[in-house]
Short mmCIF file of C-alpha atoms and ligand atoms in Angstrom, two decimals:
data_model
loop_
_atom_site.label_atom_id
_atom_site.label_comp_id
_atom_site.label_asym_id
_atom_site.label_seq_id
_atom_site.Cartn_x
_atom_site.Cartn_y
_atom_site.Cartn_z
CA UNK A 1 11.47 2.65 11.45
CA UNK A 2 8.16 3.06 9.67
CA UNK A 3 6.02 2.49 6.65
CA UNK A 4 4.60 5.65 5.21
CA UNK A 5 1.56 5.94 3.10
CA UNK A 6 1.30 9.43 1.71
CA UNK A 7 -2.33 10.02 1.07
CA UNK A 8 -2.66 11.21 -2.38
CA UNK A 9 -6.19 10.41 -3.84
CA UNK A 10 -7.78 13.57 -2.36
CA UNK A 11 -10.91 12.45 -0.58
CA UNK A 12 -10.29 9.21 1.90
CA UNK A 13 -12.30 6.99 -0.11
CA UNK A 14 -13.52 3.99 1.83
CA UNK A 15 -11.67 1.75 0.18
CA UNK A 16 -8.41 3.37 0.61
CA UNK A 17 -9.08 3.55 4.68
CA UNK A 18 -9.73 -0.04 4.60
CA UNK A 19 -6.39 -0.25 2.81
CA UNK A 20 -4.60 1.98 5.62
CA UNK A 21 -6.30 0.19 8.32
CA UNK A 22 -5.81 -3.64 7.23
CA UNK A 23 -2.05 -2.58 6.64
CA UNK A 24 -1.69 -0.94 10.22
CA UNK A 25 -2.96 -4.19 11.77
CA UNK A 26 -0.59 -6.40 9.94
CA UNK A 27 2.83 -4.51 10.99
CA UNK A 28 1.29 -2.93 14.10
CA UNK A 29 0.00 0.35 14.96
CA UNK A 30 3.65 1.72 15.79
CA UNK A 31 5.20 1.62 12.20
CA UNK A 32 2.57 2.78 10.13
CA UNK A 33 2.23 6.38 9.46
CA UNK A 34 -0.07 7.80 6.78
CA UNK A 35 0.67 11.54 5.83
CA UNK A 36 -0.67 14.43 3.60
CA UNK A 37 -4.39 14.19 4.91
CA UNK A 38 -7.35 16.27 5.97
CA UNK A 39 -7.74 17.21 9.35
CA UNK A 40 -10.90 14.59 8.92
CA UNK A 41 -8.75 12.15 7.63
CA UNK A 42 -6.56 12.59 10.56
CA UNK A 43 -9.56 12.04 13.33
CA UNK A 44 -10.37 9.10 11.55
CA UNK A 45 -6.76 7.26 11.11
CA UNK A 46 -5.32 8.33 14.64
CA UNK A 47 -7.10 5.17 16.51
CA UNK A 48 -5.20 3.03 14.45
CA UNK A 49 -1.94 4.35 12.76
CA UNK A 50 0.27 8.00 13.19
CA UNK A 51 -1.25 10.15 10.97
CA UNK A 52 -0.02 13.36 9.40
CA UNK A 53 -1.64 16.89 7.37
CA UNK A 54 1.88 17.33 6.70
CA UNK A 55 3.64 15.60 3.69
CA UNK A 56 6.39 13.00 4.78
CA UNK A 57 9.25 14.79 3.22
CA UNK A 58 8.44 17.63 5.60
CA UNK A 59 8.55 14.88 8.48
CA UNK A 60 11.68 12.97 7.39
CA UNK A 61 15.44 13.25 5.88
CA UNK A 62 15.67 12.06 2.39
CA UNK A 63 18.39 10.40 3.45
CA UNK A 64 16.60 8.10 5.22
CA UNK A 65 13.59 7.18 3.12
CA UNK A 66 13.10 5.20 0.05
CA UNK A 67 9.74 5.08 -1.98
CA UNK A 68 8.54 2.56 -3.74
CA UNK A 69 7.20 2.62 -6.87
CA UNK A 70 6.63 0.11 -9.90
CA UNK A 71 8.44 2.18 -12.28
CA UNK A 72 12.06 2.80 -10.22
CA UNK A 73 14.51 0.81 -11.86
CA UNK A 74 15.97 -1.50 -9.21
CA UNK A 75 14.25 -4.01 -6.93
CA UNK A 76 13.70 -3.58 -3.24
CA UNK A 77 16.09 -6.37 -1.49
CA UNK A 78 16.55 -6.95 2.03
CA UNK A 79 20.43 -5.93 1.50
CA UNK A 80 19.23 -2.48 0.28
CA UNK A 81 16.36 -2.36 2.58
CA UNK A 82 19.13 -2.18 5.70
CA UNK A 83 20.28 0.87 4.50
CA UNK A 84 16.80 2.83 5.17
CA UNK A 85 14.61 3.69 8.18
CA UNK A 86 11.13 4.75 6.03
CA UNK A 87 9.36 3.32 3.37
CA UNK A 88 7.20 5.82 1.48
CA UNK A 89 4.17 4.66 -0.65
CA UNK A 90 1.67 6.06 -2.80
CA UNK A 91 -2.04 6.52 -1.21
CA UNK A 92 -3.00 5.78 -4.41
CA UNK A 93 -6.02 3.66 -5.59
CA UNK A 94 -5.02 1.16 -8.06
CA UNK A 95 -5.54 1.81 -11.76
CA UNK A 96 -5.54 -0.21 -14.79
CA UNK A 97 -3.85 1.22 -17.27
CA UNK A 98 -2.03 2.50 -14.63
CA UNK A 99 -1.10 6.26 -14.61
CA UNK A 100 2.52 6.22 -13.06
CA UNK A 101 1.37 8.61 -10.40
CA UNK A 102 3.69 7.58 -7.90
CA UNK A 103 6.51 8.70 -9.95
CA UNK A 104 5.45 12.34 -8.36
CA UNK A 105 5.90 11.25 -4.93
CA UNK A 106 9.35 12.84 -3.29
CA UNK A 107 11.24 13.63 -6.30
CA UNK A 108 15.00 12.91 -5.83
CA UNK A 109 14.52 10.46 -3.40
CA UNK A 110 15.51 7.09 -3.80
CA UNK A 111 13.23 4.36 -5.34
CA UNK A 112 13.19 0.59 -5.71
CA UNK A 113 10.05 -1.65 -7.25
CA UNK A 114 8.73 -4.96 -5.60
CA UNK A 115 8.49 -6.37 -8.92
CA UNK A 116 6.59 -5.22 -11.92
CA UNK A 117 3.25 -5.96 -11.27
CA UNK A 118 0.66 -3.56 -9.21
CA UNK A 119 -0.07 -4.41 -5.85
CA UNK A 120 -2.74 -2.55 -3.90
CA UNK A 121 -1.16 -0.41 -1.26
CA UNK A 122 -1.85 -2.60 1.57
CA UNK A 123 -0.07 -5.56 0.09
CA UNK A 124 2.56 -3.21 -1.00
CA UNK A 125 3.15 -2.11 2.81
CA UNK A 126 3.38 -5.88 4.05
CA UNK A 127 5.35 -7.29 0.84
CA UNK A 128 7.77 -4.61 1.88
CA UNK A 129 7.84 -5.22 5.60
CA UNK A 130 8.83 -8.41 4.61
CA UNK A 131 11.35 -7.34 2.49
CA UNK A 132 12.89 -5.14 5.60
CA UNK A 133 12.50 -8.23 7.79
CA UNK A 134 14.52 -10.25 5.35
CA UNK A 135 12.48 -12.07 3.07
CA UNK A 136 13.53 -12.35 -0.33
CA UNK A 137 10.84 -11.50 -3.20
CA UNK A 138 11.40 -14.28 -4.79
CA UNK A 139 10.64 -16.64 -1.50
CA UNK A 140 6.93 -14.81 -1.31
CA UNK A 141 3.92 -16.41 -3.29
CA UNK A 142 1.43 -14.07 -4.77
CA UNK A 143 -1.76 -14.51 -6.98
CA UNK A 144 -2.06 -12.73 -9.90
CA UNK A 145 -5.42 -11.67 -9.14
CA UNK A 146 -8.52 -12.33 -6.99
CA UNK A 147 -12.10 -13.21 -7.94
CA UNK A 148 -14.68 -11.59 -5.50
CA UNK A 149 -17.69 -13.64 -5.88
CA UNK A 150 -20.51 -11.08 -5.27
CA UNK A 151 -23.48 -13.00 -5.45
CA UNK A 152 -24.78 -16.61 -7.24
CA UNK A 153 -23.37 -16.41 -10.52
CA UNK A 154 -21.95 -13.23 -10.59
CA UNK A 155 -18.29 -12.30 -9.62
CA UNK A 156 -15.60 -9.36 -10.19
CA UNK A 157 -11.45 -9.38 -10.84
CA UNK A 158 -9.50 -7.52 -8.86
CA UNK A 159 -6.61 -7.27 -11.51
CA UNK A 160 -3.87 -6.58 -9.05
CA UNK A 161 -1.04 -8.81 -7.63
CA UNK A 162 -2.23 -9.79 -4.55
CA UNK A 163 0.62 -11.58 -1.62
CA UNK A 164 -0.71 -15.25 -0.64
CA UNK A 165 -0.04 -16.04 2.84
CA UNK A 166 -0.63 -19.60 4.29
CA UNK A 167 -2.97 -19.99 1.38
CA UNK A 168 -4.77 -17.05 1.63
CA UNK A 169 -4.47 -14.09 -0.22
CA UNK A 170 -3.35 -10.65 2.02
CA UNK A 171 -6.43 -9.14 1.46
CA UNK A 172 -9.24 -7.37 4.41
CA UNK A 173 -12.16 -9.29 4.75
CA UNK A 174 -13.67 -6.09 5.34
CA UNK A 175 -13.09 -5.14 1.79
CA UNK A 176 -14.18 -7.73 0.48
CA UNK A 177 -17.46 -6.68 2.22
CA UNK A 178 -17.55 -2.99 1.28
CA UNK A 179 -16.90 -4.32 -2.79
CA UNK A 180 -20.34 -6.68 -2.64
CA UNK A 181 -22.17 -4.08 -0.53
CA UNK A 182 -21.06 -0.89 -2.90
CA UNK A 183 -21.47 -2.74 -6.50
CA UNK A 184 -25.49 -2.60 -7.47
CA UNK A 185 -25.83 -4.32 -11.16
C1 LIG B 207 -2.25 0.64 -6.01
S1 LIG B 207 -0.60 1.22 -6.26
C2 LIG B 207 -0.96 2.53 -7.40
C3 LIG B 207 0.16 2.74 -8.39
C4 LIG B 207 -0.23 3.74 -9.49
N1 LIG B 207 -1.20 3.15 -10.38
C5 LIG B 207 1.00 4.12 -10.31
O1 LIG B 207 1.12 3.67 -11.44
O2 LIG B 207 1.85 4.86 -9.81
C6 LIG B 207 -0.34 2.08 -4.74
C7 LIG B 207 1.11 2.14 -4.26
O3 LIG B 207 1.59 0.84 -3.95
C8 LIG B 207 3.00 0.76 -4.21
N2 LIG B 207 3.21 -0.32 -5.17
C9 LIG B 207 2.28 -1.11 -5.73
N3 LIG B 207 2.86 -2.04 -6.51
C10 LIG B 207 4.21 -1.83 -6.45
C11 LIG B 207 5.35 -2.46 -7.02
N4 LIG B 207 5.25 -3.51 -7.84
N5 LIG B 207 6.58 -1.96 -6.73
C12 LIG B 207 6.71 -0.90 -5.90
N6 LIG B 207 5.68 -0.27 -5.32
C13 LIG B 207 4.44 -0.73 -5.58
C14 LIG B 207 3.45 2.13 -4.73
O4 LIG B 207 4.00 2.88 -3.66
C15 LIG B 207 2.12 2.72 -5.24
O5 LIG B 207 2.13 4.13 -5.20
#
């Protein structure tokens, strides 16, 4: 079984390898694979996750993979979740409007949504690892954003759903610090 996060912004932007890295340490190394990068992007995955140049429908049978994208008609439950090994999701950095880019990602496979509203792909990964380990949706809490304060008085919205956890929201601190060091107002 693994969680597959097919790279598909071009370059690894920071922010996505945060992404990759904070989801690998919340399911473990062993069931996160991120495919479709550059040899670079490769070096600098490997310590922490399988990682791929190829594309994960040239790793894996169709069969045996769903993706999972906002837009596919039915919801990902644990029921349906049984009946697949892989869990393919788009490297893709959030947008708002969003541009229904995952709809792109292995055409004719199947696809289920975790709800309707955009998660990064991190909390994607873990919302569906859940999913797989038999949590319902509906038994998850999530926040429907998250304020990053950035300095006195000033602060930015993330305007994704974001999975709460214990009272915190499924998020990498170290994000959190690349977003107040990168931002100059
Ligand atoms: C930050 S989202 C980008 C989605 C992109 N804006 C689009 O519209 O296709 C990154 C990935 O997380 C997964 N994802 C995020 N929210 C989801 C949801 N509600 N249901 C299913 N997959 C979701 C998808 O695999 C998606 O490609």
């Amino acid at each position: 079984m693994a969680f597959v996060i097919e790279h598909m912004d071009g370059p690894l932007y920071e922010w996505s390898f945060i992404e990759y890295k904070h989801a690998a340490s919340a399911i473990g190394r062993e069931e996160l694979w991120v495919t479709n990068l550059s040899r670079r992007g490769v070096e600098r995955i490997s310590p922490f996750a399988s990682a791929y140049t190829k594309k994960a429908h040239q790793l894996l049978d169709i069969n045996t993979l769903c993706v999972l994208d906002i837009d596919a008609e039915e919801t990902l439950t644990p029921a349906r979740a049984s009946r697949f090994t892989h869990f393919v999701f788009g490297g893709i950095m959030g947008d708002n409007p969003r541009k229904h880019r995952t709809s792109s990602l292995i055409p004719g496979a199947k696809r289920f949504n975790l709800g309707k509203s955009q998660f990064t792909t991190d909390t994607a990964v873990m919302v569906a690892y859940l999913i797989k380990k038999g949590v319902k949706l509906g038994e998850m809490h999530f926040a429907y954003e998250l304020e990053v304060n950035v300095e006195e008085g000033l602060s930015l919205t993330l305007p994704y759903h974001f999975l709460v956890i214990k009272g915190k929201p499924f998020v990498s601190p170290e994000l959190i610090r690349h977003i107040i060091n990168s931002h100059s107002f």
